Amino acid sequence: MKLILLGAPGAGKGTVAKLLTELDGSVQISTGDILRGAVAAGTKLGKQIESLMKSGDLVPDDLIMDIMAQRLQEPDCEQGFLLDGFPRTIPQAEALKSLLEKLGIELDMAVNLNLEREVILDRLTTRRTCSNADCQAIYNVKSNPPKQEGICDKCGCPVIQRDDETAEAISHRLETYNEKTAPLIGFYENEGLLLNVDAAGSSEAVLTAIGEKLGAR
Ligand code: ADP
Ligand code: ZN
């Protein structure tokens, strides 16, 4: 499948994407994971974007498009992909549209994970992430803690609170989402690709809604 996952930070894009990859071998492409990996590795790109990311600002569209134009042409994308955290602005959505046309790739749909602001805030402040850049497994201190406190179940590295998960950075990310990313819902509705899903329930309920819509096409 070839999907875009839309939704505010904390809506569950990453969790849903990881579950979907297990269904048919589609790959998860998380721009946030790619960028955090670059910061952790201290690459030239990483140094350029470190402070933007820490404060919860977006990375410039042209940097993101360079990364994604390359990433979408890698062979593992042929089986399908789940775009998690991209596109995030109208210019990125427009650039993605022309890129996919050029590559002859057709999207199945854009899934919007809907969630109330209060639930989002609660999820983000209790979220923890594996500090290993190659793992980045997601946990929640209330609903999904690692088996051993502070240690990743998958790789044994420390599980931490992300730099951009301070109260200040979180509220800035939500503002940025409302201003820059929420307009994508209308964009994909116009494209006839939008599926709205209630993200307050279980991840399984989200998967079922996506599966039904894919089956109906
Ligand atoms: P979340 O969905 O929880 O906000 P992500 O891991 O998707 O977290 O993104 C973390 C940060 O990475 C963003 O706040 C932003 O700085 C940067 N980022 C990720 N994807 C994009 C993108 N498509 N465009 C611009 N910046 C991005
Ligand atoms: Zn890990």
mmCIF file of C-alpha atoms and ligand atoms in Angstrom:
data_model
loop_
_atom_site.group_PDB
_atom_site.id
_atom_site.type_symbol
_atom_site.label_atom_id
_atom_site.label_comp_id
_atom_site.label_asym_id
_atom_site.label_seq_id
_atom_site.Cartn_x
_atom_site.Cartn_y
_atom_site.Cartn_z
ATOM 1 C CA MET A 1 0.000 0.000 0.000
ATOM 2 C CA LYS A 2 1.013 3.591 -0.607
ATOM 3 C CA LEU A 3 -0.328 5.825 2.130
ATOM 4 C CA ILE A 4 0.174 9.210 3.702
ATOM 5 C CA LEU A 5 -0.491 9.368 7.442
ATOM 6 C CA LEU A 6 -1.730 12.775 8.555
ATOM 7 C CA GLY A 7 -2.461 13.918 12.077
ATOM 8 C CA ALA A 8 -1.143 16.080 14.879
ATOM 9 C CA PRO A 9 2.000 15.099 16.781
ATOM 10 C CA GLY A 10 0.933 12.340 19.174
ATOM 11 C CA ALA A 11 -2.042 11.205 17.085
ATOM 12 C CA GLY A 12 -0.343 7.850 16.560
ATOM 13 C CA LYS A 13 1.087 8.073 13.018
ATOM 14 C CA GLY A 14 4.272 6.220 13.928
ATOM 15 C CA THR A 15 2.517 3.453 15.847
ATOM 16 C CA VAL A 16 -0.027 2.874 13.077
ATOM 17 C CA ALA A 17 2.693 2.953 10.403
ATOM 18 C CA LYS A 18 4.744 0.317 12.256
ATOM 19 C CA LEU A 19 1.699 -1.982 12.496
ATOM 20 C CA LEU A 20 0.874 -1.494 8.802
ATOM 21 C CA THR A 21 4.400 -2.489 7.717
ATOM 22 C CA GLU A 22 3.759 -5.907 9.235
ATOM 23 C CA LEU A 23 0.769 -6.487 6.941
ATOM 24 C CA ASP A 24 2.299 -6.391 3.471
ATOM 25 C CA GLY A 25 5.945 -5.421 3.645
ATOM 26 C CA SER A 26 5.396 -1.737 2.910
ATOM 27 C CA VAL A 27 8.126 0.404 4.488
ATOM 28 C CA GLN A 28 7.580 3.140 7.062
ATOM 29 C CA ILE A 29 9.236 6.399 6.068
ATOM 30 C CA SER A 30 9.332 8.771 9.018
ATOM 31 C CA THR A 31 10.948 12.100 8.224
ATOM 32 C CA GLY A 32 11.202 12.736 11.993
ATOM 33 C CA ASP A 33 13.215 9.493 12.444
ATOM 34 C CA ILE A 34 15.444 10.342 9.461
ATOM 35 C CA LEU A 35 16.114 13.860 10.782
ATOM 36 C CA ARG A 36 16.733 12.728 14.389
ATOM 37 C CA GLY A 37 19.114 10.119 12.938
ATOM 38 C CA ALA A 38 21.037 12.882 11.137
ATOM 39 C CA VAL A 39 21.236 14.970 14.323
ATOM 40 C CA ALA A 40 22.438 11.968 16.363
ATOM 41 C CA ALA A 41 25.070 11.146 13.729
ATOM 42 C CA GLY A 42 26.241 14.779 13.664
ATOM 43 C CA THR A 43 26.146 14.992 9.865
ATOM 44 C CA LYS A 44 26.251 18.339 8.054
ATOM 45 C CA LEU A 45 22.468 18.166 7.668
ATOM 46 C CA GLY A 46 22.141 17.221 11.352
ATOM 47 C CA LYS A 47 24.085 20.284 12.490
ATOM 48 C CA GLN A 48 21.997 22.521 10.237
ATOM 49 C CA ILE A 49 18.649 21.375 11.683
ATOM 50 C CA GLU A 50 19.439 20.597 15.320
ATOM 51 C CA SER A 51 18.196 23.819 16.903
ATOM 52 C CA LEU A 52 15.115 24.045 14.657
ATOM 53 C CA MET A 53 14.057 20.566 15.727
ATOM 54 C CA LYS A 54 14.751 21.136 19.381
ATOM 55 C CA SER A 55 12.411 24.126 19.495
ATOM 56 C CA GLY A 56 9.711 22.308 17.520
ATOM 57 C CA ASP A 57 10.042 24.318 14.296
ATOM 58 C CA LEU A 58 9.785 22.730 10.862
ATOM 59 C CA VAL A 59 12.837 21.953 8.782
ATOM 60 C CA PRO A 60 12.846 23.914 5.458
ATOM 61 C CA ASP A 61 10.763 22.378 2.654
ATOM 62 C CA ASP A 62 13.650 22.127 0.163
ATOM 63 C CA LEU A 63 15.775 20.053 2.573
ATOM 64 C CA ILE A 64 12.861 17.694 3.187
ATOM 65 C CA MET A 65 12.120 17.372 -0.541
ATOM 66 C CA ASP A 66 15.767 16.484 -1.294
ATOM 67 C CA ILE A 67 15.640 13.739 1.319
ATOM 68 C CA MET A 68 12.287 12.394 0.152
ATOM 69 C CA ALA A 69 13.029 12.500 -3.582
ATOM 70 C CA GLN A 70 15.969 10.172 -2.899
ATOM 71 C CA ARG A 71 14.212 8.010 -0.333
ATOM 72 C CA LEU A 72 11.177 7.294 -2.529
ATOM 73 C CA GLN A 73 13.408 5.989 -5.300
ATOM 74 C CA GLU A 74 15.075 3.360 -3.135
ATOM 75 C CA PRO A 75 14.135 -0.205 -4.112
ATOM 76 C CA ASP A 76 12.364 -1.049 -0.834
ATOM 77 C CA CYS A 77 9.640 1.474 -1.734
ATOM 78 C CA GLU A 78 8.422 -0.600 -4.674
ATOM 79 C CA GLN A 79 6.427 -2.851 -2.355
ATOM 80 C CA GLY A 80 4.699 0.206 -0.878
ATOM 81 C CA PHE A 81 5.321 2.915 1.708
ATOM 82 C CA LEU A 82 3.725 4.644 4.667
ATOM 83 C CA LEU A 83 4.639 8.308 4.845
ATOM 84 C CA ASP A 84 4.757 9.292 8.516
ATOM 85 C CA GLY A 85 5.300 13.000 9.183
ATOM 86 C CA PHE A 86 5.529 13.984 5.522
ATOM 87 C CA PRO A 87 4.181 16.028 3.798
ATOM 88 C CA ARG A 88 3.747 18.631 6.507
ATOM 89 C CA THR A 89 3.126 21.835 4.533
ATOM 90 C CA ILE A 90 1.134 22.688 1.387
ATOM 91 C CA PRO A 91 4.351 23.306 -0.623
ATOM 92 C CA GLN A 92 5.612 19.831 0.413
ATOM 93 C CA ALA A 93 2.269 18.279 -0.634
ATOM 94 C CA GLU A 94 2.443 20.009 -4.010
ATOM 95 C CA ALA A 95 6.073 19.013 -4.531
ATOM 96 C CA LEU A 96 5.224 15.411 -3.557
ATOM 97 C CA LYS A 97 2.390 15.380 -6.078
ATOM 98 C CA SER A 98 4.691 16.323 -8.945
ATOM 99 C CA LEU A 99 7.434 13.976 -7.716
ATOM 100 C CA LEU A 100 5.019 11.014 -7.678
ATOM 101 C CA GLU A 101 3.712 11.940 -11.141
ATOM 102 C CA LYS A 102 7.276 12.015 -12.417
ATOM 103 C CA LEU A 103 8.030 8.623 -10.852
ATOM 104 C CA GLY A 104 4.725 7.124 -12.058
ATOM 105 C CA ILE A 105 3.591 6.296 -8.515
ATOM 106 C CA GLU A 106 -0.062 6.471 -7.447
ATOM 107 C CA LEU A 107 -1.121 6.963 -3.807
ATOM 108 C CA ASP A 108 -3.910 4.826 -2.337
ATOM 109 C CA MET A 109 -4.994 7.461 0.161
ATOM 110 C CA ALA A 110 -4.151 9.975 2.866
ATOM 111 C CA VAL A 111 -5.348 8.846 6.286
ATOM 112 C CA ASN A 112 -6.097 11.594 8.781
ATOM 113 C CA LEU A 113 -5.835 10.460 12.397
ATOM 114 C CA ASN A 114 -8.226 12.692 14.345
ATOM 115 C CA LEU A 115 -7.631 13.352 18.011
ATOM 116 C CA GLU A 116 -8.712 15.968 20.549
ATOM 117 C CA ARG A 117 -6.103 18.436 21.775
ATOM 118 C CA GLU A 118 -6.346 17.295 25.403
ATOM 119 C CA VAL A 119 -5.652 13.681 24.543
ATOM 120 C CA ILE A 120 -2.757 14.782 22.333
ATOM 121 C CA LEU A 121 -1.160 16.802 25.133
ATOM 122 C CA ASP A 122 -1.526 13.914 27.537
ATOM 123 C CA ARG A 123 0.011 11.455 25.062
ATOM 124 C CA LEU A 124 2.954 13.707 24.201
ATOM 125 C CA THR A 125 3.960 14.454 27.776
ATOM 126 C CA THR A 126 3.907 10.741 28.655
ATOM 127 C CA ARG A 127 5.611 9.541 25.468
ATOM 128 C CA ARG A 128 9.127 8.118 25.630
ATOM 129 C CA THR A 129 11.399 7.180 22.726
ATOM 130 C CA CYS A 130 14.316 4.769 22.422
ATOM 131 C CA SER A 131 17.532 6.826 22.242
ATOM 132 C CA ASN A 132 19.094 4.439 19.686
ATOM 133 C CA ALA A 133 18.825 6.269 16.335
ATOM 134 C CA ASP A 134 18.432 2.947 14.485
ATOM 135 C CA CYS A 135 15.555 1.845 16.711
ATOM 136 C CA GLN A 136 13.511 4.843 17.936
ATOM 137 C CA ALA A 137 10.838 2.526 19.393
ATOM 138 C CA ILE A 138 7.972 4.447 21.013
ATOM 139 C CA TYR A 139 6.703 3.854 24.553
ATOM 140 C CA ASN A 140 4.268 5.545 26.921
ATOM 141 C CA VAL A 141 4.861 5.692 30.666
ATOM 142 C CA LYS A 142 1.141 5.145 31.329
ATOM 143 C CA SER A 143 -0.201 2.941 28.545
ATOM 144 C CA ASN A 144 2.828 1.135 27.130
ATOM 145 C CA PRO A 145 5.877 1.234 29.405
ATOM 146 C CA PRO A 146 8.988 -0.798 28.548
ATOM 147 C CA LYS A 147 9.199 -4.086 30.508
ATOM 148 C CA GLN A 148 12.211 -2.773 32.432
ATOM 149 C CA GLU A 149 11.876 0.905 33.385
ATOM 150 C CA GLY A 150 13.901 3.185 31.114
ATOM 151 C CA ILE A 151 15.279 0.363 28.918
ATOM 152 C CA CYS A 152 14.105 -0.407 25.370
ATOM 153 C CA ASP A 153 12.513 -3.885 25.015
ATOM 154 C CA LYS A 154 13.803 -4.197 21.455
ATOM 155 C CA CYS A 155 17.436 -3.109 21.700
ATOM 156 C CA GLY A 156 18.323 -2.530 25.369
ATOM 157 C CA CYS A 157 19.270 1.148 24.919
ATOM 158 C CA PRO A 158 17.982 3.879 27.274
ATOM 159 C CA VAL A 159 14.437 5.108 26.662
ATOM 160 C CA ILE A 160 14.249 8.890 26.987
ATOM 161 C CA GLN A 161 12.004 11.899 26.615
ATOM 162 C CA ARG A 162 12.784 13.619 23.315
ATOM 163 C CA ASP A 163 14.383 17.092 23.361
ATOM 164 C CA ASP A 164 11.286 18.507 21.667
ATOM 165 C CA GLU A 165 8.989 16.989 24.275
ATOM 166 C CA THR A 166 9.248 19.765 26.831
ATOM 167 C CA ALA A 167 5.926 21.537 27.543
ATOM 168 C CA GLU A 168 7.138 24.583 25.604
ATOM 169 C CA ALA A 169 8.266 22.701 22.497
ATOM 170 C CA ILE A 170 5.106 20.576 22.512
ATOM 171 C CA SER A 171 2.797 23.586 22.487
ATOM 172 C CA HIS A 172 4.913 25.132 19.722
ATOM 173 C CA ARG A 173 4.676 21.918 17.654
ATOM 174 C CA LEU A 174 0.882 21.890 18.047
ATOM 175 C CA GLU A 175 0.670 25.533 16.900
ATOM 176 C CA THR A 176 2.875 24.725 13.926
ATOM 177 C CA TYR A 177 0.666 21.737 13.149
ATOM 178 C CA ASN A 178 -2.525 23.841 13.205
ATOM 179 C CA GLU A 179 -1.036 26.561 11.058
ATOM 180 C CA LYS A 180 1.042 24.612 8.525
ATOM 181 C CA THR A 181 -0.102 20.988 8.467
ATOM 182 C CA ALA A 182 -3.851 20.963 9.195
ATOM 183 C CA PRO A 183 -4.538 22.599 5.767
ATOM 184 C CA LEU A 184 -3.355 19.336 4.162
ATOM 185 C CA ILE A 185 -6.638 17.725 5.225
ATOM 186 C CA GLY A 186 -8.484 19.967 2.751
ATOM 187 C CA PHE A 187 -5.781 19.447 0.129
ATOM 188 C CA TYR A 188 -6.196 15.656 0.147
ATOM 189 C CA GLU A 189 -9.967 15.935 0.362
ATOM 190 C CA ASN A 190 -9.859 17.899 -2.908
ATOM 191 C CA GLU A 191 -7.620 15.225 -4.395
ATOM 192 C CA GLY A 192 -10.279 12.629 -3.484
ATOM 193 C CA LEU A 193 -7.751 10.743 -1.350
ATOM 194 C CA LEU A 194 -8.818 11.560 2.215
ATOM 195 C CA LEU A 195 -9.902 9.023 4.844
ATOM 196 C CA ASN A 196 -10.758 10.454 8.276
ATOM 197 C CA VAL A 197 -10.250 8.049 11.184
ATOM 198 C CA ASP A 198 -10.961 8.514 14.877
ATOM 199 C CA ALA A 199 -7.615 8.007 16.600
ATOM 200 C CA ALA A 200 -8.978 7.998 20.162
ATOM 201 C CA GLY A 201 -9.643 4.257 20.122
ATOM 202 C CA SER A 202 -7.210 1.382 19.688
ATOM 203 C CA SER A 203 -4.600 1.133 16.923
ATOM 204 C CA GLU A 204 -6.444 -2.023 15.783
ATOM 205 C CA ALA A 205 -9.599 0.039 15.144
ATOM 206 C CA VAL A 206 -7.541 2.409 13.002
ATOM 207 C CA LEU A 207 -6.063 -0.522 11.037
ATOM 208 C CA THR A 208 -9.533 -1.971 10.464
ATOM 209 C CA ALA A 209 -10.833 1.340 9.085
ATOM 210 C CA ILE A 210 -7.857 1.584 6.715
ATOM 211 C CA GLY A 211 -8.210 -2.058 5.644
ATOM 212 C CA GLU A 212 -11.914 -1.611 4.864
ATOM 213 C CA LYS A 213 -11.293 1.459 2.759
ATOM 214 C CA LEU A 214 -8.429 -0.208 0.856
ATOM 215 C CA GLY A 215 -10.612 -3.259 0.243
ATOM 216 C CA ALA A 216 -13.415 -1.088 -1.094
ATOM 217 C CA ARG A 217 -11.263 0.546 -3.743
HETATM 218 P P1 ADP B 1 5.805 14.470 15.740
HETATM 219 O O1 ADP B 1 4.891 13.905 14.701
HETATM 220 O O2 ADP B 1 5.667 13.822 17.051
HETATM 221 O O3 ADP B 1 5.806 15.963 15.816
HETATM 222 P P2 ADP B 1 8.143 13.857 14.090
HETATM 223 O O4 ADP B 1 9.077 12.828 14.540
HETATM 224 O O5 ADP B 1 7.282 13.565 12.922
HETATM 225 O O6 ADP B 1 7.296 14.191 15.386
HETATM 226 O O7 ADP B 1 8.935 15.224 13.774
HETATM 227 C C1 ADP B 1 9.831 15.808 14.671
HETATM 228 C C2 ADP B 1 10.416 17.086 14.109
HETATM 229 O O8 ADP B 1 11.117 16.812 12.888
HETATM 230 C C3 ADP B 1 9.414 18.170 13.719
HETATM 231 O O9 ADP B 1 9.029 18.944 14.824
HETATM 232 C C4 ADP B 1 10.216 18.955 12.677
HETATM 233 O O10 ADP B 1 11.183 19.768 13.295
HETATM 234 C C5 ADP B 1 10.956 17.868 11.944
HETATM 235 N N1 ADP B 1 10.209 17.338 10.769
HETATM 236 C C6 ADP B 1 9.771 16.054 10.611
HETATM 237 N N2 ADP B 1 9.148 15.896 9.426
HETATM 238 C C7 ADP B 1 9.174 17.110 8.821
HETATM 239 C C8 ADP B 1 8.686 17.608 7.565
HETATM 240 N N3 ADP B 1 8.027 16.821 6.697
HETATM 241 N N4 ADP B 1 8.889 18.908 7.279
HETATM 242 C C9 ADP B 1 9.567 19.720 8.120
HETATM 243 N N5 ADP B 1 10.051 19.323 9.316
HETATM 244 C C10 ADP B 1 9.865 18.033 9.666
HETATM 245 ZN ZN ZN B 2 15.444 0.519 21.025
#
